Coordinates of C-alpha atoms in Angstrom, one line a residue:
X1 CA -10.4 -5.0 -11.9
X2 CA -7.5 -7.6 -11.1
X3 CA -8.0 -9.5 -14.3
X4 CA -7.8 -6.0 -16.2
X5 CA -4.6 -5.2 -14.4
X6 CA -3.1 -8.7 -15.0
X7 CA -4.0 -8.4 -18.5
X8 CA -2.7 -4.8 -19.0
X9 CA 0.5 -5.9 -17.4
X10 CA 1.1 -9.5 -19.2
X11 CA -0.3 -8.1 -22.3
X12 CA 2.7 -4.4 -22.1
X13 CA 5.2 -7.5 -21.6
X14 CA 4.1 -10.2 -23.8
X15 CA 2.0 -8.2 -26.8
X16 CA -1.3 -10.7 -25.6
X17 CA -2.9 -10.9 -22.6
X18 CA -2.7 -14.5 -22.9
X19 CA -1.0 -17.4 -24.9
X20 CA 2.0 -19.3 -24.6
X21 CA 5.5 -17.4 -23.3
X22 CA 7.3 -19.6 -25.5
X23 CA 6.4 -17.7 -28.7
X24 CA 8.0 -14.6 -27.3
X25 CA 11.3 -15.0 -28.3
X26 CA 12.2 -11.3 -28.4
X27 CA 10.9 -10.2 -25.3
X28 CA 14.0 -7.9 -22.9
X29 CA 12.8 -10.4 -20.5
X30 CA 14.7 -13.2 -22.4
X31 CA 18.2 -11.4 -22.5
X32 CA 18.5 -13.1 -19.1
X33 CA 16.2 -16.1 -18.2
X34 CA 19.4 -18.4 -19.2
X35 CA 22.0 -16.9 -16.8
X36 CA 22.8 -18.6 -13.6
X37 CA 20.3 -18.2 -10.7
X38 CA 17.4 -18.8 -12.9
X39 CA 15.2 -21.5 -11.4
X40 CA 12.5 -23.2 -11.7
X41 CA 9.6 -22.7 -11.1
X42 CA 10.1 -18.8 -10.9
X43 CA 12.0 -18.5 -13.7
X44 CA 13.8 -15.4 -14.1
X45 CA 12.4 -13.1 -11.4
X46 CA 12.9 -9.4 -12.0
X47 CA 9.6 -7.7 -10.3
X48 CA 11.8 -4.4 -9.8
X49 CA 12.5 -4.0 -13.5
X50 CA 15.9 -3.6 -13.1
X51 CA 16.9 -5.7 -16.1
X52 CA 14.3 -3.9 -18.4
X53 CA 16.6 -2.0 -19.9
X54 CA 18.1 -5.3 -22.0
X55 CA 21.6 -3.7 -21.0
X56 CA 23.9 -7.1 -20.3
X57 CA 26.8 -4.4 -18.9
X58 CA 24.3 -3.6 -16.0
X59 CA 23.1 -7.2 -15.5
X60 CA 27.0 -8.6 -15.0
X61 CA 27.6 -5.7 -12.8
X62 CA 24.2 -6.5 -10.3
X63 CA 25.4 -10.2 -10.4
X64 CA 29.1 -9.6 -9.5
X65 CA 27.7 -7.3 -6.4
X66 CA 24.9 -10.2 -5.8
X67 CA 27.7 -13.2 -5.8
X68 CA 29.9 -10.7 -3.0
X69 CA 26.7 -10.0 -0.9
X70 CA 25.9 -14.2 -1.1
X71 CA 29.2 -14.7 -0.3
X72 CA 29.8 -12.5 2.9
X73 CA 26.0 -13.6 4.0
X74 CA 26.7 -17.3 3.5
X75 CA 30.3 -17.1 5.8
X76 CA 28.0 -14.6 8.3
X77 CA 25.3 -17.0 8.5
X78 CA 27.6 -19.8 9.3
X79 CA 29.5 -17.9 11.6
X80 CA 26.3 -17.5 13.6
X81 CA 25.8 -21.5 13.3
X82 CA 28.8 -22.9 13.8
X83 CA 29.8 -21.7 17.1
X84 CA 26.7 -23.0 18.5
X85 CA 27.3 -26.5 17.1
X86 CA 30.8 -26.9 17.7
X87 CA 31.7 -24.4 20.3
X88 CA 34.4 -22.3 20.1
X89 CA 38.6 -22.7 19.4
X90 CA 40.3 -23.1 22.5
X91 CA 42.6 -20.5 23.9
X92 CA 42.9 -17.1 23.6
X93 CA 42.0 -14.7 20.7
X94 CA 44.1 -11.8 22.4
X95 CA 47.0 -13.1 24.6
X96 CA 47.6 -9.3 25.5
X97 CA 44.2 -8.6 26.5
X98 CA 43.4 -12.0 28.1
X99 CA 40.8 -12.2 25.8
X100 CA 39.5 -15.9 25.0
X101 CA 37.4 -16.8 22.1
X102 CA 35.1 -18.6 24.7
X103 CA 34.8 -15.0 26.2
X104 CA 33.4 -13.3 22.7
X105 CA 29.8 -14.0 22.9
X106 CA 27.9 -15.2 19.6
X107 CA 26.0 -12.2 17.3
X108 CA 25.6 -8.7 17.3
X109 CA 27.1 -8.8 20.8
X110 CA 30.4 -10.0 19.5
X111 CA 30.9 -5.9 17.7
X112 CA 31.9 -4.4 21.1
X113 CA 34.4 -7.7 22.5
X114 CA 36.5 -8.4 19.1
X115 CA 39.9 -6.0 20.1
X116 CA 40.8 -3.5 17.4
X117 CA 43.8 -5.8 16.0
X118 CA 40.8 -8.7 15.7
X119 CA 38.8 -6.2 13.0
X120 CA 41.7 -4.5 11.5
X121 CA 42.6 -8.3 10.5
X122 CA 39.1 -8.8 9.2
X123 CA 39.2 -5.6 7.0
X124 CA 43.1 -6.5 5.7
X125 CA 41.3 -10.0 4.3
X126 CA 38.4 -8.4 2.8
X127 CA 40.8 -6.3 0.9
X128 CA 42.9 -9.0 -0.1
X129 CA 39.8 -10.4 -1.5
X130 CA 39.3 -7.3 -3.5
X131 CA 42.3 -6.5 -4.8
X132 CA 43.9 -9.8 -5.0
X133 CA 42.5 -10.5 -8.3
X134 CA 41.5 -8.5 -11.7
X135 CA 37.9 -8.1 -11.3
X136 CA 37.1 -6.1 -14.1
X137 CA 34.1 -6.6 -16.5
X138 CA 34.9 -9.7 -18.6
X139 CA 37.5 -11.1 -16.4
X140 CA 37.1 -14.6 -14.9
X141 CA 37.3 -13.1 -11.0
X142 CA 34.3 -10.4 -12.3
X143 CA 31.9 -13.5 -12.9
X144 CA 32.6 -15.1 -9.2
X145 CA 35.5 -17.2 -10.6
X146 CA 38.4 -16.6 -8.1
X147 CA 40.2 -20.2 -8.7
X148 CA 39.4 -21.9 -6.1
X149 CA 38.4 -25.2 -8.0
X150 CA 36.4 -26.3 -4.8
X151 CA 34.3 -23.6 -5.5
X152 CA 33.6 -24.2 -9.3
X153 CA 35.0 -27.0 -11.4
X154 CA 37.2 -27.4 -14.1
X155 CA 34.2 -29.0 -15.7
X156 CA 31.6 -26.7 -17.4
X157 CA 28.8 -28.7 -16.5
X158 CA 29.9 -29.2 -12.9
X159 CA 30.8 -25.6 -12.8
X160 CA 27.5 -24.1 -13.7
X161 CA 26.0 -27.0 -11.4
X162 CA 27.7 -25.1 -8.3
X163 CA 28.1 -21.5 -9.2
X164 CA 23.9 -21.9 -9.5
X165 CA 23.6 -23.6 -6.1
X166 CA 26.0 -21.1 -5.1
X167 CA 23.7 -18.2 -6.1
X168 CA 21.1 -20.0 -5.0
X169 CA 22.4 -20.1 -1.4
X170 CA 23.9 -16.7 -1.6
X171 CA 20.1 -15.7 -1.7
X172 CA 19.2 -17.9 1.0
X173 CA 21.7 -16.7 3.2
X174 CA 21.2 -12.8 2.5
X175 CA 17.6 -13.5 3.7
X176 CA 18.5 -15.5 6.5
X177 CA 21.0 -13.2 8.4
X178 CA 18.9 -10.1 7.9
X179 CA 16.5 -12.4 9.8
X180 CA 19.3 -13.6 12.2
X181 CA 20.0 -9.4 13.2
X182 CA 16.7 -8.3 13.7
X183 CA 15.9 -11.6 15.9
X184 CA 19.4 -10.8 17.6
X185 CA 18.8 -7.0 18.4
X186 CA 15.3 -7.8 19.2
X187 CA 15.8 -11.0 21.9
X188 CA 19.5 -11.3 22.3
X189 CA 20.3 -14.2 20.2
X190 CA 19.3 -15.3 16.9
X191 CA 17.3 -18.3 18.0
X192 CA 16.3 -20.6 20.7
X193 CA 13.6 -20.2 23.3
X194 CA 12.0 -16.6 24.3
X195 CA 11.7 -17.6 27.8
X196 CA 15.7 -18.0 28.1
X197 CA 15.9 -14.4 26.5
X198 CA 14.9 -12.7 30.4
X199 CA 17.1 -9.6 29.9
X200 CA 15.3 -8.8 26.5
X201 CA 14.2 -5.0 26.0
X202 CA 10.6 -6.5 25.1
X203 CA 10.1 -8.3 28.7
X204 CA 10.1 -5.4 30.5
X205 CA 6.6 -4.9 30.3
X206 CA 5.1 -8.4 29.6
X207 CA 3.8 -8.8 33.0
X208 CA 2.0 -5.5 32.8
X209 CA -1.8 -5.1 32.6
X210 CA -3.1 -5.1 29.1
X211 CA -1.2 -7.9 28.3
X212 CA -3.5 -10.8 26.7
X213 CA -4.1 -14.1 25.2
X214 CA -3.4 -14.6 22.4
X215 CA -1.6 -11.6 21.0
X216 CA 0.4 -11.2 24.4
X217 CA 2.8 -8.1 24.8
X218 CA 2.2 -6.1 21.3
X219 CA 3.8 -3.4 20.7
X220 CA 4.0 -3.6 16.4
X221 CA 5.4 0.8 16.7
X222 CA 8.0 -0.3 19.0
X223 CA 7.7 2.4 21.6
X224 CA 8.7 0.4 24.4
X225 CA 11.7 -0.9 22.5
X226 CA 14.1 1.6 24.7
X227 CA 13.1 -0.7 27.8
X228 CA 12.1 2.8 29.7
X229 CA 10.1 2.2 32.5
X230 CA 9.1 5.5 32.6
X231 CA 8.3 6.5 28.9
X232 CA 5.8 3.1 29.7
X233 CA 4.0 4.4 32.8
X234 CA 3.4 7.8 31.3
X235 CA 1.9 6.1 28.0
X236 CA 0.0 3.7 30.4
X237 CA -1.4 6.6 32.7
X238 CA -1.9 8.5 28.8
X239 CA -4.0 5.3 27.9
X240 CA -6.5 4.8 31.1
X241 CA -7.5 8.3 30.5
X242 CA -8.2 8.5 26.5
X243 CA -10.0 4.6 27.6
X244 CA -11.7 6.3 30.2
X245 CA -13.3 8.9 28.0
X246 CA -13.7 7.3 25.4
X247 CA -16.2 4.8 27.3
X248 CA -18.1 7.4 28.4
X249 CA -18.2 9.3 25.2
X250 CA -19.4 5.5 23.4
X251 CA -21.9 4.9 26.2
X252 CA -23.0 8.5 25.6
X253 CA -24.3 7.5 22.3
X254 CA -25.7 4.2 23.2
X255 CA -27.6 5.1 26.3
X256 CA -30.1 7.8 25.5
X257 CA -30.9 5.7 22.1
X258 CA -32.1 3.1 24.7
X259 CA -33.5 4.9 28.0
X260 CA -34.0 7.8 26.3
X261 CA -33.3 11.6 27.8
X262 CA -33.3 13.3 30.9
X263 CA -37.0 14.8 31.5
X264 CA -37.1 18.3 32.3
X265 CA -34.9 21.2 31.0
X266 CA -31.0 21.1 30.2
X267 CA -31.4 25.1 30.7
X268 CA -34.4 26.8 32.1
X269 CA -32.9 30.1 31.1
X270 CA -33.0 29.5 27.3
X271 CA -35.9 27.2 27.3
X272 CA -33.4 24.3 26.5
X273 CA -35.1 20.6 27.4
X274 CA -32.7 17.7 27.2
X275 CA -35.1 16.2 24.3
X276 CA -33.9 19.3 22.8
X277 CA -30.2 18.1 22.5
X278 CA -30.1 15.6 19.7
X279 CA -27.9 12.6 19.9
X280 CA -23.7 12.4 18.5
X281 CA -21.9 15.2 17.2
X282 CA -25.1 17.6 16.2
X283 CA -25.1 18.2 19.9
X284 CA -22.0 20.1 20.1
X285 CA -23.9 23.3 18.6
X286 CA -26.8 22.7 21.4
X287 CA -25.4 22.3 24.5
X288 CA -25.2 25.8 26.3
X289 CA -22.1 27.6 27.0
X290 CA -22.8 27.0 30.5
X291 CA -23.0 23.3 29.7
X292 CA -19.6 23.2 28.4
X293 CA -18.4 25.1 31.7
X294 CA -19.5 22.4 33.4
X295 CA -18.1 19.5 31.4
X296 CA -14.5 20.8 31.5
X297 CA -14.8 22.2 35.1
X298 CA -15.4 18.3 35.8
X299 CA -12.6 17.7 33.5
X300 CA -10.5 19.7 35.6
X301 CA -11.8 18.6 38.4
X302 CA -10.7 15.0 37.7
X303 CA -6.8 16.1 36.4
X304 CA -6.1 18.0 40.1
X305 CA -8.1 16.6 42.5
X306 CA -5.6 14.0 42.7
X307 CA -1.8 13.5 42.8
X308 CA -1.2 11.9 39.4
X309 CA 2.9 12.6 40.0
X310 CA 4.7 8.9 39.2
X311 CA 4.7 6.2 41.6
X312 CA 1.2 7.8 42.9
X313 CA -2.1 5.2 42.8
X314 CA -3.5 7.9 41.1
X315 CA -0.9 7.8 38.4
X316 CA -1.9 3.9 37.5
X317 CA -5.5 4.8 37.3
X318 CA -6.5 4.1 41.0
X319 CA -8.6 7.3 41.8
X320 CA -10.1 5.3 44.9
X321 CA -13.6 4.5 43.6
X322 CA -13.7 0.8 45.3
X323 CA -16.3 0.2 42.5
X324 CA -13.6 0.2 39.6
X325 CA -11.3 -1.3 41.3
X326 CA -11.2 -3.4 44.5
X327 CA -9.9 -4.2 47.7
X328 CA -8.5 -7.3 46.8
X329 CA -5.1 -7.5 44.8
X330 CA -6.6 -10.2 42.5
X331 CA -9.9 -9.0 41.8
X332 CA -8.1 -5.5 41.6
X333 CA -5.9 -6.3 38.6
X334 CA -8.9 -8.4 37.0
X335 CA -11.2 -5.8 36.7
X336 CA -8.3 -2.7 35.9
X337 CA -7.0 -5.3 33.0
X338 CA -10.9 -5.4 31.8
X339 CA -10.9 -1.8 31.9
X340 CA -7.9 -1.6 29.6
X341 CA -9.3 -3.7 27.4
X342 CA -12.7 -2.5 27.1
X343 CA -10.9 1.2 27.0
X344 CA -8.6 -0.1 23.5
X345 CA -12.1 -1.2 22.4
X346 CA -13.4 2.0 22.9
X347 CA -11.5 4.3 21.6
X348 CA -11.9 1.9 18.9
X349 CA -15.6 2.6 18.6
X350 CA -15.8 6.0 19.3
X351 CA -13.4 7.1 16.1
X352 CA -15.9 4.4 14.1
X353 CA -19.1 6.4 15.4
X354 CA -17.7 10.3 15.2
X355 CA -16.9 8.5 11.4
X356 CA -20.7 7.6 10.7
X357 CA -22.1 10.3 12.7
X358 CA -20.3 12.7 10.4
X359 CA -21.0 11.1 6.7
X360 CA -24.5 10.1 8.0
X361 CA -26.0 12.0 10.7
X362 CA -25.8 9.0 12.9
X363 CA -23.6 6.5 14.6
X364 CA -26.1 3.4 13.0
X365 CA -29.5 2.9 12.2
X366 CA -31.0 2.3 8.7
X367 CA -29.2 4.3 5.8
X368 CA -32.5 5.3 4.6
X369 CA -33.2 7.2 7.0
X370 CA -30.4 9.9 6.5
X371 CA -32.0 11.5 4.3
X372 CA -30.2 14.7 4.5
X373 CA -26.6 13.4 4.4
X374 CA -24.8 14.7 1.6
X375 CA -24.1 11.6 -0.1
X376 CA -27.6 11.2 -0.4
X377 CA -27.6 14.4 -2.9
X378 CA -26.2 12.4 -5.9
X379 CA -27.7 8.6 -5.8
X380 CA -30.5 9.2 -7.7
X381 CA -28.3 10.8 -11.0
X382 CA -27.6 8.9 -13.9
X383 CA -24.7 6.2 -14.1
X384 CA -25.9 5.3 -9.9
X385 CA -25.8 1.3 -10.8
X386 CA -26.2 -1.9 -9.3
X387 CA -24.2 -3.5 -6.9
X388 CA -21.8 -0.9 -6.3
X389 CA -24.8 2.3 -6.2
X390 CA -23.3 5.6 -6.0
X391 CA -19.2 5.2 -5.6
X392 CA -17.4 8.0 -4.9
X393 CA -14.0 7.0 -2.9
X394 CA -12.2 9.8 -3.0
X395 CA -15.1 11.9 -1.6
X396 CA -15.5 14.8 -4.8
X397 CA -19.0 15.0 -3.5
X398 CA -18.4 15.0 -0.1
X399 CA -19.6 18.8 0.0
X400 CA -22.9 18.1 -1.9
X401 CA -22.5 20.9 -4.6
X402 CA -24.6 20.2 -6.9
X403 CA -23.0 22.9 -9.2
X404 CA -19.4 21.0 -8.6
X405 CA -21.5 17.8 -9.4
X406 CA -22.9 18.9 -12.6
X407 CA -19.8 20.3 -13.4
X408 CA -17.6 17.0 -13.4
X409 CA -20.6 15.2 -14.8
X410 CA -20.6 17.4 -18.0
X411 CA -16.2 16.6 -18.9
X412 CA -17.0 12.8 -17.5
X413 CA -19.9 12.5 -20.4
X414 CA -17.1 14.5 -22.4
X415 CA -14.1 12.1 -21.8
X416 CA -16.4 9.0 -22.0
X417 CA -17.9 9.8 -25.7
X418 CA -14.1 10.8 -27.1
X419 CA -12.5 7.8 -25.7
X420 CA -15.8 5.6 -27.2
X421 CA -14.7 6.9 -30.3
X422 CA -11.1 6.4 -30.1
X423 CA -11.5 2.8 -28.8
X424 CA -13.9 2.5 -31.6
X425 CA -11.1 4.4 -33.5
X426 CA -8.5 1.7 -33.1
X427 CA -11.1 -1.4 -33.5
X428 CA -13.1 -0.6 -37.1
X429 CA -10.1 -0.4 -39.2
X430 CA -8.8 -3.7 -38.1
X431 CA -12.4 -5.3 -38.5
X432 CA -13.9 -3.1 -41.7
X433 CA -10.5 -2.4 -43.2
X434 CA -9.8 1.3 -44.1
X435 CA -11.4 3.7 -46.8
X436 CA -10.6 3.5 -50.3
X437 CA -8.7 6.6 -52.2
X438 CA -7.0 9.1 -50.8
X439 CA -6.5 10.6 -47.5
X440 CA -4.5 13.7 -49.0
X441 CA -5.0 13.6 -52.9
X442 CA -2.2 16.7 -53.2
X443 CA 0.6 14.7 -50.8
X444 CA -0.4 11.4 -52.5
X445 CA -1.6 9.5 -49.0
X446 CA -3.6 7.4 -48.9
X447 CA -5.9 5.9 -46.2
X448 CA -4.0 2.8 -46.1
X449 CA -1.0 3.9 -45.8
X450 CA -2.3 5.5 -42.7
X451 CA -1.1 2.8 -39.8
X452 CA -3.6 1.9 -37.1
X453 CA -3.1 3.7 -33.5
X454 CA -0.6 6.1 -31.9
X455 CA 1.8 5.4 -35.3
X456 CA -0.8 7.8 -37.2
X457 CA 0.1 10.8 -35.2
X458 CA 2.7 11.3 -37.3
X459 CA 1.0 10.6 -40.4
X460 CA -2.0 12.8 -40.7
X461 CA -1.5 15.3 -42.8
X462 CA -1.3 19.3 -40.8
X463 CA -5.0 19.7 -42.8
X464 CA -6.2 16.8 -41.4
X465 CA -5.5 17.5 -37.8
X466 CA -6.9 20.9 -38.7
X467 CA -10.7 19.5 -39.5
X468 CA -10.3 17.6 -36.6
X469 CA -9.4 20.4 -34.5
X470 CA -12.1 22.3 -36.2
X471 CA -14.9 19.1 -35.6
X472 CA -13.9 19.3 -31.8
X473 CA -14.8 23.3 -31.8
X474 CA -17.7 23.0 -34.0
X475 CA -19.0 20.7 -31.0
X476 CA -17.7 22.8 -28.4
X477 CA -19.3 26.0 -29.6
X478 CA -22.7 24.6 -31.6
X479 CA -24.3 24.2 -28.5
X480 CA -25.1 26.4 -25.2
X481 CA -23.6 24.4 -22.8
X482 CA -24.3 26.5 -19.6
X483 CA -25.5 25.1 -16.3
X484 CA -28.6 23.8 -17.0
X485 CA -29.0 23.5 -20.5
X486 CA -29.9 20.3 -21.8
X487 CA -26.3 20.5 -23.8
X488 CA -24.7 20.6 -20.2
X489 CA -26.2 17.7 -19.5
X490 CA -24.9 16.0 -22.9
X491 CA -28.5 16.0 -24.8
X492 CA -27.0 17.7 -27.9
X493 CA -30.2 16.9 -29.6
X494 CA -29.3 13.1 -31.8
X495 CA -32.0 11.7 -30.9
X496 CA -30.4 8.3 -31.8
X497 CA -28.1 8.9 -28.7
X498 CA -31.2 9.9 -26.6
X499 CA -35.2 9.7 -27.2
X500 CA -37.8 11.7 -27.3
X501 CA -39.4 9.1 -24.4
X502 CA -37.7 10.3 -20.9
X503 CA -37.6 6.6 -19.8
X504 CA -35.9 5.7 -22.6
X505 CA -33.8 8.7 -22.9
X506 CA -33.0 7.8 -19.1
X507 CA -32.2 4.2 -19.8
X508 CA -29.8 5.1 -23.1
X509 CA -27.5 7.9 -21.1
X510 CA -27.2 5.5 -18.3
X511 CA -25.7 3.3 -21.0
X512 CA -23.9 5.9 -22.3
X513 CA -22.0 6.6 -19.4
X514 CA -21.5 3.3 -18.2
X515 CA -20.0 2.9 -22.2
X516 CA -17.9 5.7 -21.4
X517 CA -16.5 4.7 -18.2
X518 CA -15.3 1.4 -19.5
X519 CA -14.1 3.2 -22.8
X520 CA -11.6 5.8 -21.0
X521 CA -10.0 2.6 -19.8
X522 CA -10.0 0.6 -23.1
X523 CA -8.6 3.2 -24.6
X524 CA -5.5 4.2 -21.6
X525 CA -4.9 0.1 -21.9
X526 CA -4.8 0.5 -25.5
X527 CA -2.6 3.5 -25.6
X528 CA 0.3 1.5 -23.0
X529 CA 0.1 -1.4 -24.8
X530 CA 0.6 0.6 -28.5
X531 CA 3.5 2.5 -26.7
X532 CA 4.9 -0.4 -25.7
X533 CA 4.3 -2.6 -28.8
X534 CA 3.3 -1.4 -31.7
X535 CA -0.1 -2.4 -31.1
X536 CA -3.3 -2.3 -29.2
X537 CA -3.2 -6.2 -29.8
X538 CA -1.9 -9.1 -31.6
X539 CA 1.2 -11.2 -31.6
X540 CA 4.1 -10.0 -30.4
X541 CA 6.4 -11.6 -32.6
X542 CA 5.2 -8.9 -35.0
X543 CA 6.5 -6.2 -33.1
X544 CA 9.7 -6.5 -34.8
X545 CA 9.9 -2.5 -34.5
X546 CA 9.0 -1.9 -30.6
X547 CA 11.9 0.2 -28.4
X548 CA 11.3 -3.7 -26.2
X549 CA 13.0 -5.8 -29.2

C-alpha cells in the first residue's frame, strides 16, 4: 500500500514510477531547482505544492517575503544570544524613565519594559527598511539586494555564495526563534537549566501526586498551563473518582470470570439468581430495577456522606478508610500515588473492555467463541482472504444486515468487473495494437486514430458511445437481478467466469473479486496519471502536450 502510493505520486510527477530524475527535463518541478536555497541533498523542497503552478511571478514574490522573514528571524535570534554572551550596553535606555538596558530582561519578557519611544523607534526602522528602497518585482532591493556589499558581493560567484548561506540561515533562524518563544512562554527563558526556571507556570504541580518516573509532570493538553491551583485540585478530586470507579467497574469484569458468582438469588421476587446475570455490558438489561436503586443510592451515598468542599481530606480522596490510605504521611502518599496510577490505568482498561465487550460479546477470551457477534455474520462470504480475513474498517457491517451486505456486494462485483475491463481497456492496445479499418466508416475514423486512455473521450464517435450505453443496459436489464437471484450475486450464467462445479465456481469468484478490487485501483492510478500526463505510463519526455510542461 506504501509502495502503491509512492509510485502513484513519483509516477503523477515524473510520468514513471521509477528511473532516473535527470531525464525529466520538463518537469514544473524544474522551473525552480536552480534558484538560490536549493541544496543538497534535498534539492528543491516544495512538499506544499506551492510552486506547482510553474508561475516564476509567484515564486519571486514567496522568496522576497522568505528573505524578510530570514532576515528579521536571524537579528531576533541573535538578539536572544547576544545579550547572554556579552551582557548588556551600559547606561540607560530611557534617561527620563530611569530605565537601564541592564533593567530590560532578555525574551518575551522584554514586550512589557521597552518604553513606548523604545518601539516607536523600532517601527520607524522597519519602515525605513521598507520604503527606503524600490522593491518592486524585478528590482535589485525585490531579490534581497539592498547594497550593502557586506551582505552580497560585487562578485557574482561570491554573491550567490552568500545570498544562499543567507537563505540558508534565514531558514535556520525562522525555526530556531519559533523554538526560542514557545521555550520562553513555556519556562521563562529560552534555554538553560529547568531547575533555575522555579517561578515556571508548569512547577506548580510537579510535586503533586501522580507525578512519575520517567514521564514526570505531563500535561501534553496544557490544562494546568494557567498555573491555577484550584482548576488542578478540582481536576485531581474529578480524577480519584473516575479512577475509583473505574477499578471497580475493571475488577467487576475480572473477578466473577475467576471466583465465579454470588450463590443464591440476586432477586427472590423475580426468580433472578446471580448466575442469572451474565458478565460485561449484557448485564445492564438483567439487573433489576431495584438493583440499580441500590447502586446509585450507594453512589449517592458516597458523594454526601462527606464534605468534599476544597481544602476538605475528603476533597483529595481521603474518605477515612485507614486501609486506602494510612496513618503514616509516607506510606500515605505511597499508596494514594499507587492509586492514581492504577486509576489512569484503569480507566484505561475499562474503555478497552466496554470496546471488546461491545464488537464481541466479551471483554477477552477466544474469538471463536463469539459466535453471535455481528462481525461473525460476513467471514465466511466470498473475497474473506488470507492474512487480512474479513476487513471492514470503517464498520459498513457493523449492523449485520445481511440485505445491506448483499446489497454493496452486488455494485462491488459491479465496479470490480468494469474497472477489469478498463484497466484491460488501456493495456491491450498498447500490447496487441488496435483493430484494422474503420471505427466510423461514414466520419472516416479509424481505430488508430483513436488515442489510448482518457484522450478517446473525445474521440468516439456519438454512435459509439450509444452501443456502449446500450451494452451497459443490455447487461443491466438481461438479467433479474433481485435479492437472491443468482444474477444478484454476479452468476450471469458464462460459465467461463464461473463453473458448473460449486468448488470451483467458489474458487473462480473469489478470484474474481480479489481481480476486481486490485482493478478499481489500477484503473483510479491510471486515470491520475493519464490526467496528469498523457499517459497511463511511459516516458515522460513524451508528454510534450501535458498542462505540467
Amino acid at each position: 500500500m506504501m509502495a502503491i502510493i509512492g509510485m502513484f505520486f513519483q509516477d503523477g510527477l515524473t510520468g514513471s514510477a521509477w528511473g532516473d530524475w535527470a531525464n525529466y527535463t520538463a518537469s514544473p518541478l524544474r522551473a525552480f531547482e536552480n534558484e538560490l536555497g536549493v541544496q543538497a541533498p534535498v534539492g528543491f523542497w516544495d512538499p506544499a505544492g506551492f510552486t506547482a503552478d510553474g508561475s516564476v511571478e509567484n515564486f519571486k514574490r514567496r522568496r522576497q517575503t522568505e528573505l524578510k522573514h530570514g532576515r528579521i528571524s536571524m537579528l531576533a535570534t541573535m538578539g536572544y544570544i547576544t545579550p547572554e554572551i556579552t551582557g548588556k550596553f551600559p547606561g540607560y535606555l530611557s534617561p527620563s524613565a530611569g530605565l537601564k538596558f541592564a533593567d530590560v530582561p532578555n525574551g518575551l519578557a522584554a514586550i512589557s519594559k521597552v518604553p513606548a519611544a523604545g518601539w516607536g523607534q523600532i517601527l520607524a526602522y522597519m519602515a525605513f527598511c521598507e520604503v527606503s528602497q524600490d522593491q518592486s518585482p524585478g528590482t535589485p532591493a525585490a531579490a534581497g539586494d539592498f547594497g550593502f556589499k557586506v551582505l552580497t558581493a560585487s562578485d557574482p560567484a561570491e554573491k550567490t555564495k552568500k545570498l544562499s548561506a543567507e537563505l540558508a540561515n534565514g531558514r535556520l533562524a525562522m525555526m530556531a526563534i519559533i523554538g526560542m518563544f514557545f521555550q520562553d512562554g513555556l519556562t521563562g527563558s529560552a534555554w538553560g537549566d529547568w531547575a533555575n526556571y522555579t517561578a515556571s507556570p508548569l512547577r506548580a504541580f510537579e510535586n503533586e501526586l501522580g507525578v512519575q518516573a520517567p514521564v514526570g509532570f505531563w500535561d501534553p493538553a496544557g490544562f494546568t498551563a494557567d498555573g491555577s491551583v484550584e482548576n488542578f485540585k478540582r481536576r485531581r478530586q474529578t480524577e480519584l473518582k473516575h479512577g475509583r470507579i473505574s477499578m471497580l467497574a475493571t475488577m467487576g469484569y475480572i473477578t466473577p470470570e475467576i471466583t465465579g458468582k454470588f450463590p443464591g438469588y440476586l432477586s427472590p421476587s423475580a426468580g433472578l439468581k446471580f448466575a442469572d446475570v451474565p458478565n460485561g455490558l449484557a448485564a445492564i438489561s438483567k439487573v433489576p430495577a431495584a438493583g440499580w436503586g441500590q447502586i446509585l443510592a450507594y453512589m449517592a451515598f458516597c458523594e454526601v456522606s462527606q464534605d468534599q468542599s476544597p481544602g476538605t481530606p475528603a476533597a483529595a480522596g481521603d474518605f477515612g478508610f485507614k486501609v486506602l490510605t494510612a496513618s503514616d504521611p509516607a506510606e500515605k502518599t505511597k499508596k494514594l500515588s499507587a492509586e492514581l496510577a492504577n486509576g489512569r490505568l484503569a480507566m484505561m482498561a475499562i474503555i478497552g473492555m466496554f470496546f471488546q465487550d461491545g464488537l464481541t460479546g466479551s471483554a477477552w477470551g477466544d474469538w471463536a467463541n463469539y459466535t453471535a457477534s455481528p462481525l461473525r455474520a460476513f467471514e465466511n462470504e466470498l473475497g474473506v482472504q488470507a492474512p487480512v480475513g474479513f476487513w471492514d474498517p470503517a464498520g459498513f457491517t457493523a449492523d449485520g444486515s445481511v440485505e445491506n451486505f448483499k446489497r454493496r456486494r452486488q455494485t462491488e462485483l459491479k465496479h470490480g468487473r468494469i474497472s477489469m475491463l478498463a484497466t484491460m481497456g488501456y493495456i491491450t492496445p498498447e500490447i496487441t495494437g488496435k483493430f484494422p479499418g474503420y471505427l466510423s466508416p461514414s466520419a472516416g475514423l479509424k481505430f488508430a486514430d483513436v488515442p489510448n486512455g482518457l484522450a478517446a473521450i473525445s474521440k468516439v464517435p456519438a454512435a459509439g458511445w450509444g452501443q456502449i450505453l446500450a451494452y451497459m443496459a443490455f447487461c443491466e436489464v438481461s438479467q433479474d437481478q433481485s435479492p437472491g437471484t443468482p444474477a444478484a450475486a454476479g452468476d450471469f450464467g458464462f460459465k467461463v467466469l464461473t463453473a458448473s462445479d460449486p468448488a470451483e465456481k467458489t474458487k473462480k469468484l473469489s478470484a474474481e473479486l480479489a481481480n476486481g478490487r486490485l482493478a478499481m485501483m489500477a484503473i483510479i492510478g491510471m486515470f491520475f496519471q493519464d490526467g496528469l500526463t498523457g499517459s497511463a505510463w511511459g516516458d515522460w519526455a513524451n508528454y510534450t502536450a501535458s498542462p505540467l510542461r
